[in-house]
Amino acid sequence: MWNFLFKMIGTELNKAVKHLKAGELVGIPTETVYGLAANGLDVNAVLKIFEAKERPFFDPLILHVNNLEKVNALILSFDLRLKKLADAFWPGPLTLLLPKNQLVPDIVTSGLNQVAIRIPNHPLTLSILEQLNFPLAAPSANPFGYISPTTALHVNKQLGEKVAYILDGGACEIGLESTIVGVEEGKVCVYRLGGLSIEQLEAVVGEVTLKVNLSGDPKAPGQLKSHYAPTKPLFHGDLEKLFNQHRGKKLICLCFGEPPPFKDRVRILNLSPNCDLQEAAKNLFGFLRQADELDGDVIIAQNLPMLGLGLAINDRLKRAAVN
Ligand code: TXA
Ligand code: MG
């Protein structure tokens, strides 16, 4: 039984490469979250991604490669400030929006002129990319709208039946998706908060413009209002207020630092007892999954400090929340 469940999870690079070359889906590890990968230049392979995730076609995909030469082969030009960011942070949790050339199928970009590209920082995936002469299209390996996976088991649980293989690269180092950056009206803009902080970006290119919003506008990258959501109702904000509002229900509490004083009928999951935002980021999606599986009615999640990765963590919690 177990053997059957786990037969397609492993660390065999050759298997992953073979399936990808055959146009099939493979779960791949990255430093941010696990991706659901396929040949990004093969329309039929890309279609399988949308189908498996039940993802709407208006939500474009990120292409992954292992070096700048391969990036340049997919684009018309490289804005100098974006190039500076690439030089500073690739391989790493940064996705750049760049003008695509004719090699990139329209289905990848949902018909937009720009393609999202990144060089991920994970040794196994870099090694696969090195062996492929095409980029990998890879959204997070979760059903559309659900919590992103940060372990191979998370991928197996939800998409196991839909992939040919899952490459197990351990738990993701960062645990939040990449930060998405582009240029609009001459300004460097951030479209999705993620594993690279605003402070880190600004240290390289100066002030950036936040274009992150909570509207339902699907053209705004990665910014659908309801996303990253557990199936239990989640409320995000001041813990004490939320506790009082939901008194009497069985609560699961996601906190940060000093745990809250209330204990009755509350299960506490501490994202980082030592107030380390990187640790909190790494724990976030796994804890949300745990919270979803635990016995309880409602999840209440603390608003984290608005600095460094705190912005991206709060962003994900807001999108997961019903309030
Ligand atoms: O960390 C990550 O970025 C992970 C790993 C697997 O690399 N991938 C990921 O992909 O988070 P996904 O598909 O879950 O989120 C990518 C977001 C989408 O919400 C999409 O709207 C935006 O990037 N995006 C992709 N291509 C775009 C484009 N051409 N223009 C604007 N937004 C784009
Ligand atoms: Mg996603």
CSV table of C-alpha atoms and ligand atoms in Angstrom, one decimal:
chain,number,residue,atom,x,y,z
A,1,MET,CA,0.0,0.0,0.0
A,2,TRP,CA,2.6,2.5,1.1
A,3,ASN,CA,4.9,1.3,-1.6
A,4,PHE,CA,2.2,2.2,-4.1
A,5,LEU,CA,1.6,5.6,-2.6
A,6,PHE,CA,5.3,6.6,-2.7
A,7,LYS,CA,6.5,4.9,-5.8
A,8,MET,CA,6.6,8.1,-7.8
A,9,ILE,CA,8.4,10.2,-5.2
A,10,GLY,CA,12.2,10.0,-5.3
A,11,THR,CA,15.5,11.7,-5.9
A,12,GLU,CA,16.2,10.2,-9.3
A,13,LEU,CA,17.2,13.1,-11.6
A,14,ASN,CA,17.1,10.8,-14.7
A,15,LYS,CA,13.5,9.9,-14.1
A,16,ALA,CA,12.5,13.5,-13.8
A,17,VAL,CA,14.4,14.4,-17.0
A,18,LYS,CA,13.0,11.5,-18.9
A,19,HIS,CA,9.4,12.4,-18.0
A,20,LEU,CA,9.9,16.1,-18.8
A,21,LYS,CA,11.4,15.3,-22.2
A,22,ALA,CA,8.3,13.1,-22.8
A,23,GLY,CA,6.0,16.1,-22.2
A,24,GLU,CA,4.8,14.9,-18.9
A,25,LEU,CA,4.2,16.6,-15.5
A,26,VAL,CA,6.8,16.4,-12.8
A,27,GLY,CA,6.8,17.9,-9.3
A,28,ILE,CA,10.0,19.8,-8.7
A,29,PRO,CA,11.6,21.3,-5.6
A,30,THR,CA,12.7,24.9,-5.5
A,31,GLU,CA,13.9,27.1,-2.7
A,32,THR,CA,10.5,28.9,-2.6
A,33,VAL,CA,7.8,26.3,-3.0
A,34,TYR,CA,7.4,23.1,-5.1
A,35,GLY,CA,6.5,23.6,-8.7
A,36,LEU,CA,4.3,21.6,-11.1
A,37,ALA,CA,6.7,21.5,-14.1
A,38,ALA,CA,6.4,20.7,-17.8
A,39,ASN,CA,8.1,21.7,-21.0
A,40,GLY,CA,7.4,25.4,-21.3
A,41,LEU,CA,7.7,25.5,-25.1
A,42,ASP,CA,5.3,22.5,-25.7
A,43,VAL,CA,1.7,23.7,-25.7
A,44,ASN,CA,0.3,20.3,-25.0
A,45,ALA,CA,2.6,19.8,-22.0
A,46,VAL,CA,1.6,23.3,-20.7
A,47,LEU,CA,-2.1,22.4,-21.1
A,48,LYS,CA,-1.6,19.5,-18.8
A,49,ILE,CA,-0.5,21.9,-16.0
A,50,PHE,CA,-3.6,24.0,-16.3
A,51,GLU,CA,-5.7,20.9,-16.3
A,52,ALA,CA,-4.1,19.3,-13.3
A,53,LYS,CA,-4.3,22.5,-11.3
A,54,GLU,CA,-7.7,23.4,-12.5
A,55,ARG,CA,-6.2,26.8,-13.2
A,56,PRO,CA,-7.9,29.4,-15.3
A,57,PHE,CA,-6.2,30.2,-18.6
A,58,PHE,CA,-6.0,33.9,-17.7
A,59,ASP,CA,-3.4,33.2,-15.0
A,60,PRO,CA,0.0,33.0,-16.7
A,61,LEU,CA,3.0,30.8,-15.8
A,62,ILE,CA,6.6,31.3,-14.8
A,63,LEU,CA,9.3,29.9,-17.0
A,64,HIS,CA,12.4,28.4,-15.1
A,65,VAL,CA,15.9,28.1,-16.6
A,66,ASN,CA,19.3,27.6,-15.2
A,67,ASN,CA,21.4,30.4,-16.8
A,68,LEU,CA,21.2,33.9,-18.3
A,69,GLU,CA,21.9,32.6,-21.8
A,70,LYS,CA,18.7,30.7,-21.7
A,71,VAL,CA,16.8,33.7,-20.4
A,72,ASN,CA,18.1,35.8,-23.3
A,73,ALA,CA,17.0,33.2,-25.7
A,74,LEU,CA,13.3,33.8,-24.7
A,75,ILE,CA,13.2,37.6,-24.6
A,76,LEU,CA,13.4,40.7,-26.8
A,77,SER,CA,15.3,42.9,-24.4
A,78,PHE,CA,16.5,43.2,-20.8
A,79,ASP,CA,15.9,46.4,-18.9
A,80,LEU,CA,19.1,47.4,-17.2
A,81,ARG,CA,17.7,47.7,-13.7
A,82,LEU,CA,16.0,44.3,-14.0
A,83,LYS,CA,19.4,42.9,-15.3
A,84,LYS,CA,21.0,44.3,-12.1
A,85,LEU,CA,18.4,42.5,-10.0
A,86,ALA,CA,19.0,39.3,-11.9
A,87,ASP,CA,22.8,39.6,-11.4
A,88,ALA,CA,22.3,40.3,-7.7
A,89,PHE,CA,19.6,37.6,-6.9
A,90,TRP,CA,19.7,34.8,-9.4
A,91,PRO,CA,19.6,31.9,-8.7
A,92,GLY,CA,17.0,32.9,-6.1
A,93,PRO,CA,13.4,33.9,-5.2
A,94,LEU,CA,13.0,36.6,-7.8
A,95,THR,CA,10.8,36.4,-10.9
A,96,LEU,CA,11.2,39.1,-13.7
A,97,LEU,CA,8.6,40.2,-16.2
A,98,LEU,CA,10.4,40.6,-19.5
A,99,PRO,CA,9.2,41.2,-23.1
A,100,LYS,CA,8.8,37.7,-24.7
A,101,ASN,CA,9.9,36.6,-28.1
A,102,GLN,CA,8.1,34.3,-30.5
A,103,LEU,CA,9.5,31.2,-28.9
A,104,VAL,CA,7.3,31.6,-25.9
A,105,PRO,CA,3.8,30.1,-26.5
A,106,ASP,CA,0.9,32.5,-25.8
A,107,ILE,CA,-0.7,30.0,-23.4
A,108,VAL,CA,2.3,30.5,-21.1
A,109,THR,CA,1.8,34.3,-20.8
A,110,SER,CA,-2.1,34.2,-21.2
A,111,GLY,CA,-1.6,36.3,-24.3
A,112,LEU,CA,0.4,39.0,-22.6
A,113,ASN,CA,3.6,40.4,-24.2
A,114,GLN,CA,5.7,39.8,-21.1
A,115,VAL,CA,6.9,36.5,-19.9
A,116,ALA,CA,7.7,35.8,-16.2
A,117,ILE,CA,11.1,34.1,-15.8
A,118,ARG,CA,13.3,33.0,-13.0
A,119,ILE,CA,16.4,31.0,-12.1
A,120,PRO,CA,15.5,29.0,-9.0
A,121,ASN,CA,18.0,28.1,-6.4
A,122,HIS,CA,17.8,24.4,-5.7
A,123,PRO,CA,20.6,22.0,-6.7
A,124,LEU,CA,18.4,19.2,-7.9
A,125,THR,CA,16.2,21.5,-10.1
A,126,LEU,CA,19.2,23.4,-11.4
A,127,SER,CA,20.7,20.1,-12.4
A,128,ILE,CA,17.6,19.0,-14.3
A,129,LEU,CA,17.4,22.4,-16.0
A,130,GLU,CA,21.0,22.0,-17.1
A,131,GLN,CA,20.1,18.7,-18.9
A,132,LEU,CA,17.1,20.2,-20.7
A,133,ASN,CA,17.1,22.3,-23.8
A,134,PHE,CA,13.8,23.9,-23.0
A,135,PRO,CA,12.6,26.0,-20.0
A,136,LEU,CA,10.2,24.5,-17.4
A,137,ALA,CA,6.9,26.2,-17.0
A,138,ALA,CA,6.1,25.7,-13.3
A,139,PRO,CA,3.3,27.1,-11.1
A,140,SER,CA,3.2,26.2,-7.5
A,141,ALA,CA,2.2,22.5,-7.3
A,142,ASN,CA,-1.2,22.9,-5.6
A,143,PRO,CA,-4.8,22.9,-6.9
A,144,PHE,CA,-5.7,26.4,-7.9
A,145,GLY,CA,-6.5,28.7,-5.0
A,146,TYR,CA,-5.2,26.3,-2.3
A,147,ILE,CA,-2.0,26.5,-0.1
A,148,SER,CA,1.3,26.2,-1.9
A,149,PRO,CA,3.3,23.0,-1.2
A,150,THR,CA,6.6,23.1,0.6
A,151,THR,CA,7.4,19.4,0.8
A,152,ALA,CA,7.2,16.5,-1.8
A,153,LEU,CA,4.5,14.9,0.4
A,154,HIS,CA,2.3,18.0,0.1
A,155,VAL,CA,2.5,17.7,-3.7
A,156,ASN,CA,1.8,14.0,-3.5
A,157,LYS,CA,-1.2,14.5,-1.3
A,158,GLN,CA,-3.0,16.7,-3.8
A,159,LEU,CA,-1.6,16.1,-7.2
A,160,GLY,CA,0.0,12.7,-6.8
A,161,GLU,CA,-2.3,11.0,-9.2
A,162,LYS,CA,-1.8,13.7,-11.9
A,163,VAL,CA,2.0,13.7,-12.1
A,164,ALA,CA,4.4,11.2,-13.6
A,165,TYR,CA,7.0,11.8,-10.9
A,166,ILE,CA,7.8,14.0,-7.9
A,167,LEU,CA,11.4,14.9,-7.3
A,168,ASP,CA,12.0,15.1,-3.6
A,169,GLY,CA,14.4,17.9,-2.7
A,170,GLY,CA,13.5,18.2,1.0
A,171,ALA,CA,11.6,21.0,2.7
A,172,CYS,CA,11.7,24.3,0.8
A,173,GLU,CA,14.3,26.7,2.3
A,174,ILE,CA,12.3,29.9,2.0
A,175,GLY,CA,8.7,28.7,2.0
A,176,LEU,CA,7.1,31.7,0.2
A,177,GLU,CA,6.8,32.1,-3.6
A,178,SER,CA,9.2,34.3,-5.5
A,179,THR,CA,8.9,38.1,-5.6
A,180,ILE,CA,7.6,39.3,-9.0
A,181,VAL,CA,9.2,42.4,-10.5
A,182,GLY,CA,8.8,44.3,-13.7
A,183,VAL,CA,9.0,47.7,-15.2
A,184,GLU,CA,6.0,49.9,-15.9
A,185,GLU,CA,6.1,53.5,-17.1
A,186,GLY,CA,9.8,53.6,-16.5
A,187,LYS,CA,9.5,52.5,-12.8
A,188,VAL,CA,10.6,49.2,-11.2
A,189,CYS,CA,7.4,47.7,-9.9
A,190,VAL,CA,6.7,44.8,-7.5
A,191,TYR,CA,3.6,42.8,-8.5
A,192,ARG,CA,3.8,40.0,-5.9
A,193,LEU,CA,5.5,40.2,-2.5
A,194,GLY,CA,7.6,37.0,-1.9
A,195,GLY,CA,10.8,35.5,-0.7
A,196,LEU,CA,12.9,38.5,-1.7
A,197,SER,CA,12.1,41.5,0.5
A,198,ILE,CA,11.5,45.1,-0.7
A,199,GLU,CA,14.5,46.1,1.4
A,200,GLN,CA,16.7,43.7,-0.6
A,201,LEU,CA,15.4,44.9,-3.9
A,202,GLU,CA,15.8,48.6,-3.0
A,203,ALA,CA,19.4,48.1,-1.9
A,204,VAL,CA,20.1,47.2,-5.6
A,205,VAL,CA,17.8,49.4,-7.7
A,206,GLY,CA,16.6,52.2,-5.4
A,207,GLU,CA,13.0,52.9,-4.7
A,208,VAL,CA,10.5,50.4,-6.1
A,209,THR,CA,6.7,50.9,-6.7
A,210,LEU,CA,4.3,48.4,-5.0
A,211,LYS,CA,1.7,47.3,-7.5
A,212,VAL,CA,0.4,44.6,-5.1
A,213,ASN,CA,-3.3,44.8,-4.7
A,214,LEU,CA,-6.1,42.8,-3.2
A,215,SER,CA,-8.6,43.3,-6.0
A,216,GLY,CA,-10.0,40.4,-8.1
A,217,ASP,CA,-8.2,41.7,-11.2
A,218,PRO,CA,-6.7,38.6,-12.8
A,219,LYS,CA,-4.3,40.7,-15.0
A,220,ALA,CA,-2.5,41.8,-11.9
A,221,PRO,CA,0.1,39.0,-11.4
A,222,GLY,CA,-0.6,36.5,-8.6
A,223,GLN,CA,-3.0,38.9,-7.0
A,224,LEU,CA,-6.4,37.2,-6.9
A,225,LYS,CA,-8.0,38.2,-3.7
A,226,SER,CA,-8.9,34.6,-2.6
A,227,HIS,CA,-5.7,32.5,-2.8
A,228,TYR,CA,-3.5,30.4,-0.6
A,229,ALA,CA,-6.7,29.5,1.2
A,230,PRO,CA,-7.3,26.6,3.6
A,231,THR,CA,-10.7,25.0,3.7
A,232,LYS,CA,-11.4,26.1,7.2
A,233,PRO,CA,-12.4,29.8,7.6
A,234,LEU,CA,-9.3,31.8,8.5
A,235,PHE,CA,-9.3,35.3,10.1
A,236,HIS,CA,-6.3,37.5,10.1
A,237,GLY,CA,-5.5,40.4,12.4
A,238,ASP,CA,-5.1,41.2,16.1
A,239,LEU,CA,-5.2,37.9,18.0
A,240,GLU,CA,-6.9,39.2,21.1
A,241,LYS,CA,-9.7,40.8,19.1
A,242,LEU,CA,-10.1,37.7,16.9
A,243,PHE,CA,-10.1,35.5,20.0
A,244,ASN,CA,-12.9,37.5,21.6
A,245,GLN,CA,-14.9,37.6,18.3
A,246,HIS,CA,-14.7,33.8,18.0
A,247,ARG,CA,-15.0,32.8,21.7
A,248,GLY,CA,-16.9,29.6,22.1
A,249,LYS,CA,-15.6,28.0,18.9
A,250,LYS,CA,-12.8,25.5,18.7
A,251,LEU,CA,-9.9,27.7,17.6
A,252,ILE,CA,-6.6,27.1,16.0
A,253,CYS,CA,-4.2,30.0,16.5
A,254,LEU,CA,-1.3,30.9,14.2
A,255,CYS,CA,1.0,33.2,16.3
A,256,PHE,CA,4.4,34.7,16.2
A,257,GLY,CA,6.8,35.3,19.1
A,258,GLU,CA,5.3,35.3,22.6
A,259,PRO,CA,2.2,33.0,22.5
A,260,PRO,CA,-1.1,34.6,23.4
A,261,PRO,CA,-2.4,34.2,27.0
A,262,PHE,CA,-5.6,32.4,26.1
A,263,LYS,CA,-5.4,28.6,26.2
A,264,ASP,CA,-8.9,27.2,26.5
A,265,ARG,CA,-10.1,25.4,23.5
A,266,VAL,CA,-7.3,26.9,21.5
A,267,ARG,CA,-4.6,24.9,19.6
A,268,ILE,CA,-1.5,27.1,19.2
A,269,LEU,CA,0.9,26.8,16.2
A,270,ASN,CA,3.8,29.2,16.7
A,271,LEU,CA,5.3,30.4,13.4
A,272,SER,CA,8.5,31.5,15.2
A,273,PRO,CA,8.8,31.6,19.0
A,274,ASN,CA,12.0,33.7,18.5
A,275,CYS,CA,10.4,36.3,16.2
A,276,ASP,CA,12.5,35.2,13.2
A,277,LEU,CA,10.6,36.2,10.0
A,278,GLN,CA,12.6,33.8,7.9
A,279,GLU,CA,11.6,30.9,10.2
A,280,ALA,CA,8.0,32.1,10.1
A,281,ALA,CA,8.0,32.2,6.2
A,282,LYS,CA,9.4,28.7,6.1
A,283,ASN,CA,6.7,27.4,8.5
A,284,LEU,CA,3.8,29.3,7.1
A,285,PHE,CA,2.3,27.0,4.4
A,286,GLY,CA,3.0,23.8,6.3
A,287,PHE,CA,1.3,25.2,9.4
A,288,LEU,CA,-1.7,26.4,7.3
A,289,ARG,CA,-2.0,22.8,6.1
A,290,GLN,CA,-1.7,21.4,9.6
A,291,ALA,CA,-4.3,23.9,10.8
A,292,ASP,CA,-6.6,22.7,8.1
A,293,GLU,CA,-6.2,19.1,9.1
A,294,LEU,CA,-6.5,19.6,12.9
A,295,ASP,CA,-9.7,19.3,14.8
A,296,GLY,CA,-11.1,22.9,15.0
A,297,ASP,CA,-13.7,25.3,13.6
A,298,VAL,CA,-11.8,28.4,12.8
A,299,ILE,CA,-8.2,29.5,12.3
A,300,ILE,CA,-7.1,32.9,13.7
A,301,ALA,CA,-3.8,34.2,12.4
A,302,GLN,CA,-1.7,37.0,13.9
A,303,ASN,CA,-0.8,40.1,11.9
A,304,LEU,CA,3.1,40.0,11.7
A,305,PRO,CA,5.4,43.0,11.8
A,306,MET,CA,5.4,44.9,8.5
A,307,LEU,CA,9.1,44.6,7.6
A,308,GLY,CA,11.3,42.2,5.6
A,309,LEU,CA,9.4,39.0,4.9
A,310,GLY,CA,6.6,40.1,7.2
A,311,LEU,CA,5.0,42.0,4.3
A,312,ALA,CA,4.8,38.8,2.1
A,313,ILE,CA,3.6,36.6,5.0
A,314,ASN,CA,0.8,39.1,5.9
A,315,ASP,CA,-0.1,39.3,2.2
A,316,ARG,CA,-0.6,35.5,2.0
A,317,LEU,CA,-2.6,35.5,5.3
A,318,LYS,CA,-4.8,38.3,4.0
A,319,ARG,CA,-5.5,36.3,0.8
A,320,ALA,CA,-6.2,33.2,2.8
A,321,ALA,CA,-8.6,35.1,5.1
A,322,VAL,CA,-12.3,35.4,4.9
A,323,ASN,CA,-12.3,38.7,6.8
B,1,TXA,O1,8.3,30.8,-6.3
B,1,TXA,C1,7.6,30.7,-7.4
B,1,TXA,O2,7.4,31.7,-8.1
B,1,TXA,C2,6.9,29.4,-7.7
B,1,TXA,C3,8.0,28.4,-8.0
B,1,TXA,C4,7.5,27.0,-8.4
B,1,TXA,O3,8.9,28.9,-8.9
B,1,TXA,N1,6.0,29.5,-8.7
B,1,TXA,C5,4.8,30.2,-8.6
B,1,TXA,O4,4.0,30.1,-9.7
B,1,TXA,O5,4.5,30.7,-7.6
B,1,TXA,P1,2.5,30.5,-9.7
B,1,TXA,O6,2.0,30.1,-11.1
B,1,TXA,O7,1.8,29.8,-8.6
B,1,TXA,O8,2.5,32.0,-9.5
B,1,TXA,C6,3.0,32.8,-10.5
B,1,TXA,C7,2.3,34.1,-10.6
B,1,TXA,C8,0.9,34.0,-11.1
B,1,TXA,O9,0.0,34.4,-10.2
B,1,TXA,C9,0.8,34.8,-12.4
B,1,TXA,O10,-0.3,35.7,-12.3
B,1,TXA,C10,2.1,35.7,-12.3
B,1,TXA,O11,3.0,34.9,-11.6
B,1,TXA,N2,2.6,35.7,-13.7
B,1,TXA,C11,3.1,34.8,-14.5
B,1,TXA,N3,3.4,35.2,-15.7
B,1,TXA,C12,3.1,36.5,-15.7
B,1,TXA,C13,3.1,37.5,-16.8
B,1,TXA,N4,3.6,37.3,-18.0
B,1,TXA,N5,2.6,38.7,-16.5
B,1,TXA,C14,2.2,39.0,-15.2
B,1,TXA,N6,2.1,38.1,-14.2
B,1,TXA,C15,2.5,36.9,-14.5
B,2,MG,MG,0.6,29.6,-7.0
